[in-house]
CSV table of C-alpha atoms in Angstrom, one decimal:
chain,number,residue,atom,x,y,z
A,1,UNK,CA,14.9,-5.2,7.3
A,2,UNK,CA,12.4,-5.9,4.4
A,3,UNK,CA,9.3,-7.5,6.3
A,4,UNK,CA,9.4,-4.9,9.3
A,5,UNK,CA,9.2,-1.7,6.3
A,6,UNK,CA,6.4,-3.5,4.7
A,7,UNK,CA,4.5,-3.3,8.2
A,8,UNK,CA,5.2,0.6,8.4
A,9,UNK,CA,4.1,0.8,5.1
A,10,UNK,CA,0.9,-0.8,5.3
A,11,UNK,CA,0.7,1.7,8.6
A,12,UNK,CA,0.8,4.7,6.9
A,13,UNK,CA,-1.7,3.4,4.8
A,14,UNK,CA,-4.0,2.4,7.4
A,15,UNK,CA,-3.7,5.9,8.7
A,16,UNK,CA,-4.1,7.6,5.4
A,17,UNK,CA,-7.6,5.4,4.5
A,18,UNK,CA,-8.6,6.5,8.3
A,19,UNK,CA,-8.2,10.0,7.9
A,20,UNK,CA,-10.3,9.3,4.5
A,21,UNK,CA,-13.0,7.8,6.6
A,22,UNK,CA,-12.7,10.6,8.9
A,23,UNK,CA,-13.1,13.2,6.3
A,24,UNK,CA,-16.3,11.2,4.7
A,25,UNK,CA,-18.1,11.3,8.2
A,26,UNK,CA,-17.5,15.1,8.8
A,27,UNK,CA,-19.3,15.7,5.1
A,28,UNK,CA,-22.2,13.5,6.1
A,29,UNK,CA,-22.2,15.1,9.2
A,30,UNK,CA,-22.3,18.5,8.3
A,31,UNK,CA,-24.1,17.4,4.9
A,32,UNK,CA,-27.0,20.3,6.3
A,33,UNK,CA,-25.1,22.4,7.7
A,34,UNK,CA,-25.9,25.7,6.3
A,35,UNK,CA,-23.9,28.2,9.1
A,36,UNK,CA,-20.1,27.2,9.8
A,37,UNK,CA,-17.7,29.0,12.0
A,38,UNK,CA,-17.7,32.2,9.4
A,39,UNK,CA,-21.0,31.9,8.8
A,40,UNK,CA,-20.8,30.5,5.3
A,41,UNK,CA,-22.4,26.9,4.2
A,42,UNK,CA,-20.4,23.4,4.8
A,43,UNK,CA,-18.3,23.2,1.9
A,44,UNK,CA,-17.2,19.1,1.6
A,45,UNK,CA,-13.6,18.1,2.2
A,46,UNK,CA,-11.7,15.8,0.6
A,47,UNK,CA,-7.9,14.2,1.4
A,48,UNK,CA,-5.2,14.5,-1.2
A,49,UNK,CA,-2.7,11.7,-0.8
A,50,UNK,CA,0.8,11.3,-2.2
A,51,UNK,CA,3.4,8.6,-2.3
A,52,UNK,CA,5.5,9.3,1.1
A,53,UNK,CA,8.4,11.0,0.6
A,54,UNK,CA,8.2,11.9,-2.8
A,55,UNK,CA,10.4,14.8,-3.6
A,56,UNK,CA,9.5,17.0,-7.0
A,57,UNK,CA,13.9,17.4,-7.2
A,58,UNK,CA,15.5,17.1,-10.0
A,59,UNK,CA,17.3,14.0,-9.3
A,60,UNK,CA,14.0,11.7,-8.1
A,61,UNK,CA,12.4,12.9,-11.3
A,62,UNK,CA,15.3,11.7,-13.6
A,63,UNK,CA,15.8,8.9,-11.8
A,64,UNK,CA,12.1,7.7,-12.0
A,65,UNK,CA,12.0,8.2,-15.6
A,66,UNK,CA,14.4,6.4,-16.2
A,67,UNK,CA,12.6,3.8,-14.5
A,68,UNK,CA,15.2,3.5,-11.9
A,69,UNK,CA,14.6,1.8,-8.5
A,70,UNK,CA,12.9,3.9,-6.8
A,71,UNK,CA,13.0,3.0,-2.8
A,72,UNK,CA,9.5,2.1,-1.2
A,73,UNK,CA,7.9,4.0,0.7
A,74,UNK,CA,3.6,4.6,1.9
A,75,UNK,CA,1.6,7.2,1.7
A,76,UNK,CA,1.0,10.4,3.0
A,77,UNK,CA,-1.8,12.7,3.5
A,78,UNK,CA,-1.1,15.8,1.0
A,79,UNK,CA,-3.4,17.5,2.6
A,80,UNK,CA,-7.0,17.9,3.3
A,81,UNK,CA,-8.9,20.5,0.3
A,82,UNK,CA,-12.4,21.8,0.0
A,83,UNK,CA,-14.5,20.9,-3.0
A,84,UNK,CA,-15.1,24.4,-4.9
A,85,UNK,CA,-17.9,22.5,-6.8
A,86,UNK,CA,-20.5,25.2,-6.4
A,87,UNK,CA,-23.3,24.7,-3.4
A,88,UNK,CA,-26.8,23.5,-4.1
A,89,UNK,CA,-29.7,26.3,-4.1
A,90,UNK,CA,-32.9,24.6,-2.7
A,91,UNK,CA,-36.1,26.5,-1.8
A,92,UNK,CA,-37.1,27.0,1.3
A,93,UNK,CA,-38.7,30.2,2.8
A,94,UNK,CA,-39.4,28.9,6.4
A,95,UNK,CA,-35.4,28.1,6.6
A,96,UNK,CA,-33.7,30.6,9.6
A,97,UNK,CA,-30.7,30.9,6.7
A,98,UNK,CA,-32.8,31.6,3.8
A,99,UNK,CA,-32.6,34.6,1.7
A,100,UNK,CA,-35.3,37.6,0.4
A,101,UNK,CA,-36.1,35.2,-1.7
A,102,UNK,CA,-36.6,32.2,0.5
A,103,UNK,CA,-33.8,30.2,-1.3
A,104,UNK,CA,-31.5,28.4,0.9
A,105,UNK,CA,-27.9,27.7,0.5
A,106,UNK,CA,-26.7,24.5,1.3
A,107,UNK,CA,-23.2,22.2,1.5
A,108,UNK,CA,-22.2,21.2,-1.8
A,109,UNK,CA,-22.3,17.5,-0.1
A,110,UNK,CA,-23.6,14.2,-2.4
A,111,UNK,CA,-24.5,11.7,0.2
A,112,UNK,CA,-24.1,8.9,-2.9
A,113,UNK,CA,-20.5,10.4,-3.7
A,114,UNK,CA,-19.8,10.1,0.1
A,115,UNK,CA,-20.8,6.5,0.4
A,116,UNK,CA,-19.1,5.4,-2.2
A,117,UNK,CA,-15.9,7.2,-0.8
A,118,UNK,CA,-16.3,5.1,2.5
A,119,UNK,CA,-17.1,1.9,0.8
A,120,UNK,CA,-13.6,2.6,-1.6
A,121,UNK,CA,-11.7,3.8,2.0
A,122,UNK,CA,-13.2,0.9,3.9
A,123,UNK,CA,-12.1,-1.8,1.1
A,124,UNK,CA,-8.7,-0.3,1.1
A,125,UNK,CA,-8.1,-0.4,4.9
A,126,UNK,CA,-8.8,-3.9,4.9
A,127,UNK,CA,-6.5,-4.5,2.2
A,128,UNK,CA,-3.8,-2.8,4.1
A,129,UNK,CA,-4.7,-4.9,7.1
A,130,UNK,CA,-4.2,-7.9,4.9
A,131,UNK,CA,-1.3,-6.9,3.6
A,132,UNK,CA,0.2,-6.3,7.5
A,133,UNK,CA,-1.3,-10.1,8.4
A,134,UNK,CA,1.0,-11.6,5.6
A,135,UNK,CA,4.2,-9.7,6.4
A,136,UNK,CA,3.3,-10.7,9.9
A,137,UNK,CA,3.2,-14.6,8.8
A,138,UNK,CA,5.9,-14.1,6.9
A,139,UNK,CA,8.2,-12.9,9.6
A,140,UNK,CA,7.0,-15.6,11.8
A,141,UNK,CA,7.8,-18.2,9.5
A,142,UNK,CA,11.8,-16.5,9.1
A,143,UNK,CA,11.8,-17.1,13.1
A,144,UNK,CA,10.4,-20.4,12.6
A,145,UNK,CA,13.6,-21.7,10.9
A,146,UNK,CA,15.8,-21.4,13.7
A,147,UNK,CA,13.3,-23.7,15.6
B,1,UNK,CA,30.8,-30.9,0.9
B,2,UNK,CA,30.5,-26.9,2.0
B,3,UNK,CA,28.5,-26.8,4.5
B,4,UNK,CA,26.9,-24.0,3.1
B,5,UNK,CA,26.7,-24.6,-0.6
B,6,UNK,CA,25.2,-23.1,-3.9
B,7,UNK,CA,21.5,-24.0,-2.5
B,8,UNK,CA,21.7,-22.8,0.9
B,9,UNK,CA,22.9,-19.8,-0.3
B,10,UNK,CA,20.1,-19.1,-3.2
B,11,UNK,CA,17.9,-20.0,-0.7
B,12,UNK,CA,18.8,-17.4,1.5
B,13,UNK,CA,19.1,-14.8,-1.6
B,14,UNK,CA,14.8,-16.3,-2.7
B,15,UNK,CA,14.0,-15.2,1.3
B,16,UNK,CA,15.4,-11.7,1.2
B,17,UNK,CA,14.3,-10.9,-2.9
B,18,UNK,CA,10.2,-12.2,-1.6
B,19,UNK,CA,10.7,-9.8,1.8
B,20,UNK,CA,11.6,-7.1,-0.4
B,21,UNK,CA,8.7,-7.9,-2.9
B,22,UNK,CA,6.2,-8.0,-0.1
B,23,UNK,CA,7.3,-4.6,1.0
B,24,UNK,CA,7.0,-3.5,-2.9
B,25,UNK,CA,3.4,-5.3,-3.0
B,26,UNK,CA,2.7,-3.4,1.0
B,27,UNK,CA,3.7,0.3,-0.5
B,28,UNK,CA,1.5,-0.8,-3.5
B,29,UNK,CA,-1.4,-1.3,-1.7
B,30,UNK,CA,-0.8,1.8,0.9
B,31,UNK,CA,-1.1,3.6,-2.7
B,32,UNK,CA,-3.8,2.1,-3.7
B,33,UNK,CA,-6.2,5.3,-3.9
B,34,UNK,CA,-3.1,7.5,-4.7
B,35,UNK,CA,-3.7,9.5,-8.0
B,36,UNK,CA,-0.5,9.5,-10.2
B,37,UNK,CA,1.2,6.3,-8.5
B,38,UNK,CA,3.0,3.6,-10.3
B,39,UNK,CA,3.1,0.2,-9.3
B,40,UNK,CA,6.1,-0.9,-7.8
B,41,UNK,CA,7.4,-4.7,-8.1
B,42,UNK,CA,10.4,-7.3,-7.6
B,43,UNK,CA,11.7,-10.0,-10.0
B,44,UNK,CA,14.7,-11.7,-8.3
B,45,UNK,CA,13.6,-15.1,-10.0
B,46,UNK,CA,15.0,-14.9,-13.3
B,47,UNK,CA,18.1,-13.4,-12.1
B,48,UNK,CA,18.4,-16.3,-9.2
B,49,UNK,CA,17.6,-18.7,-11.9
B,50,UNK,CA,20.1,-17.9,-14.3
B,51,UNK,CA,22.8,-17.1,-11.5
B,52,UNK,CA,22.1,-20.7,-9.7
B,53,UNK,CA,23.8,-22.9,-12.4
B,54,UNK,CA,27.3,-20.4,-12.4
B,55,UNK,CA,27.5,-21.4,-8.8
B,56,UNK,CA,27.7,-20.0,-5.2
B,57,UNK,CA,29.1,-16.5,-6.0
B,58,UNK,CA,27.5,-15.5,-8.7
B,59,UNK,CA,24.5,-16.7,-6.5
B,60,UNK,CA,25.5,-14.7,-3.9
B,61,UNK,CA,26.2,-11.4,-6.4
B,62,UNK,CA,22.3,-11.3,-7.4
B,63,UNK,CA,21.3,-8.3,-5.2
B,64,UNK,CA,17.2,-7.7,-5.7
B,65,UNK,CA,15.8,-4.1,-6.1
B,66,UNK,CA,12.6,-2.4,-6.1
B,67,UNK,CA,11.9,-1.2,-10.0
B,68,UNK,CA,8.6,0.6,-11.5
B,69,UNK,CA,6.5,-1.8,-13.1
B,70,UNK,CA,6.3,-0.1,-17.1
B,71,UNK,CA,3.3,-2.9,-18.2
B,72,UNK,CA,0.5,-2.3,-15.2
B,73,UNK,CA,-2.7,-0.7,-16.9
B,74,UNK,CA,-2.8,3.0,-15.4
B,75,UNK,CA,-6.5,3.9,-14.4
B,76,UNK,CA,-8.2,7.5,-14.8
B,77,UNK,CA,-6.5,8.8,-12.2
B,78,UNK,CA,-3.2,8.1,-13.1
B,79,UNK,CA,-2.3,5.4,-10.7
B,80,UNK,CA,-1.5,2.2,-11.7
B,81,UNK,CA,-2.3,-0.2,-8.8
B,82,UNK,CA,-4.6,-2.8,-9.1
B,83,UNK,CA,-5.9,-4.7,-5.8
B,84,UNK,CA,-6.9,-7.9,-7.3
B,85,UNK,CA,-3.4,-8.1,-8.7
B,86,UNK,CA,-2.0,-7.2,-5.2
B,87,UNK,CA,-4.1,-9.2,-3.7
B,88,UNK,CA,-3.2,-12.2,-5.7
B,89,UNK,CA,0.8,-11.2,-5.8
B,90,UNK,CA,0.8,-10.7,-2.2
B,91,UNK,CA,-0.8,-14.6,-1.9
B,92,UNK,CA,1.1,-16.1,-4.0
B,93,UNK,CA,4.6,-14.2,-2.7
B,94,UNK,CA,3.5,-15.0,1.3
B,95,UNK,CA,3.4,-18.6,-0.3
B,96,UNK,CA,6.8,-18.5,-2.0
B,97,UNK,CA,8.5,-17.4,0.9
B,98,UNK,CA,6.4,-19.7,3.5
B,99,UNK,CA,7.6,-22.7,0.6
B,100,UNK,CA,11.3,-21.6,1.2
B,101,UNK,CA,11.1,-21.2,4.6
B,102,UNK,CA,9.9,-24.8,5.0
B,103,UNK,CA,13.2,-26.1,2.5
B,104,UNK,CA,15.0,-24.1,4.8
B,105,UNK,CA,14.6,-25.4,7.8
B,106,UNK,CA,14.5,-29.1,6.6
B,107,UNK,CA,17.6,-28.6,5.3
B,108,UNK,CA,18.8,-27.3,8.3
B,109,UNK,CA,17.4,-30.4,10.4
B,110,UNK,CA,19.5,-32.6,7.6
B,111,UNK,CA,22.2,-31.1,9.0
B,112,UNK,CA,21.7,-30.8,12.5
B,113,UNK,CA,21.1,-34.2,12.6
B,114,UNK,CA,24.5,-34.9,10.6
B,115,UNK,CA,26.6,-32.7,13.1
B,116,UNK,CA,24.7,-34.7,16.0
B,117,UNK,CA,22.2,-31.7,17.8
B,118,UNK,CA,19.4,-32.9,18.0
């Protein structure tokens, strides 16, 4: 039933811009965090999504070429990668982690690139709310006929 | 008379080709921060419109499906969703269907009240 697979769609995405928020709060969080688990700096994380379901076959990529009808389906997390941009170098010789030289290592987190990132993930989730509150009406209104 | 004639019968084909379209409009905006994703969408209209006049079957033969829109502008990242277009598609589809809906069930009071149930 269409309406009921647009509200598990709109779920996953909810999920998926959660686990985005998620992500952004742990990089603020750790944005001067110089000594993780090993020892090394905070490198930031960010969350790779993909369409749900989306098989790399042969088939699915024919078929999409050809600009077939492709079934619908949400999103789904990828995964969750570390940014290899390189960590900042700041000078600071009274730091507990600084080097010979008193230069510091520290996370390769922007605090402007992380807002903006929540502000994107934020706007998104409430689009995907939206989008449940119509289906929602929607379905209401098919019930309403038999009234 | 049928009972359940060419209308009834489009109408019921409108309510299921705008469910599927909100479910095209809902993956859409799931995607919407997906690199490399294509907006999805449903027309049903133009194929409802030209099936109504041929009459019930031929109504009843117009089955909508999910298709990749080709003309969407795709943005740096490869992903062709746009939420102010959702936005205003998922508005204006929620209305269709809420407009259909309403012809539905007056029709269906018509004849209610025809048959004698009140």
């Amino acid at each position: 039933m269409g309406l009921f697979d647009a509200i598990d769609v709109t779920g996953s995405g909810l999920s998926a811009e959660r686990l985005r928020m998620d992500v952004t709060a742990e990089n603020l969080a750790n944005a001067q965090t110089t000594k993780d688990a090993s020892g090394q700096p905070y490198r930031r994380k960010e969350v790779v999504l993909q369409q749900a379901g989306t098989s790399s076959s042969f088939g699915t990529v024919l078929q999409n070429a050809m600009g077939g009808t492709s079934a619908v389906r949400g999103v789904q997390v990828a995964g969750i990668v570390q940014d290899s941009t390189p960590l900042k170098r700041i000078y600071d010789p009274g730091h507990p982690d600084a080097d010979k030289n008193g230069y510091v290592t520290m996370p390769n987190v922007n605090t402007v690139t992380e807002m903006t990132d929540l502000i994107s993930s934020s706007r998104a989730y409430e689009a995907d709310v939206t989008a449940m509150q119509t289906a929602k009406q929607m379905f209401t209104k098919t019930l309403d006929i038999l009234r | 008379m049928e009972l359940f004639d060419t209308t009834q019968t489009g109408l019921e084909r409108a309510l299921s080709g705008s469910a599927l379209r909100q479910e095209a409009i809902a993956s859409n905006i799931a995607n919407v921060n997906t690199p490399g994703y294509r907006r999805q969408d449903v027309d049903f209209q133009s194929a409802l419109q030209a099936a109504w006049g041929e009459g019930r079957s031929a109504v009843e033969a117009v089955s909508p499906a999910v298709s990749v829109d080709p003309t969407a502008a795709v943005r740096q990242d490869g992903s062709s969703v746009d939420i102010d277009v959702e936005s205003a598609a998922q508005s204006k589809n929620g209305l269709q269907y809420e407009a259909i809906t309403t012809v539905l069930k007056t029709r269906n009071a018509i004849l209610r009240s025809a048959i004698g149930i009140n």
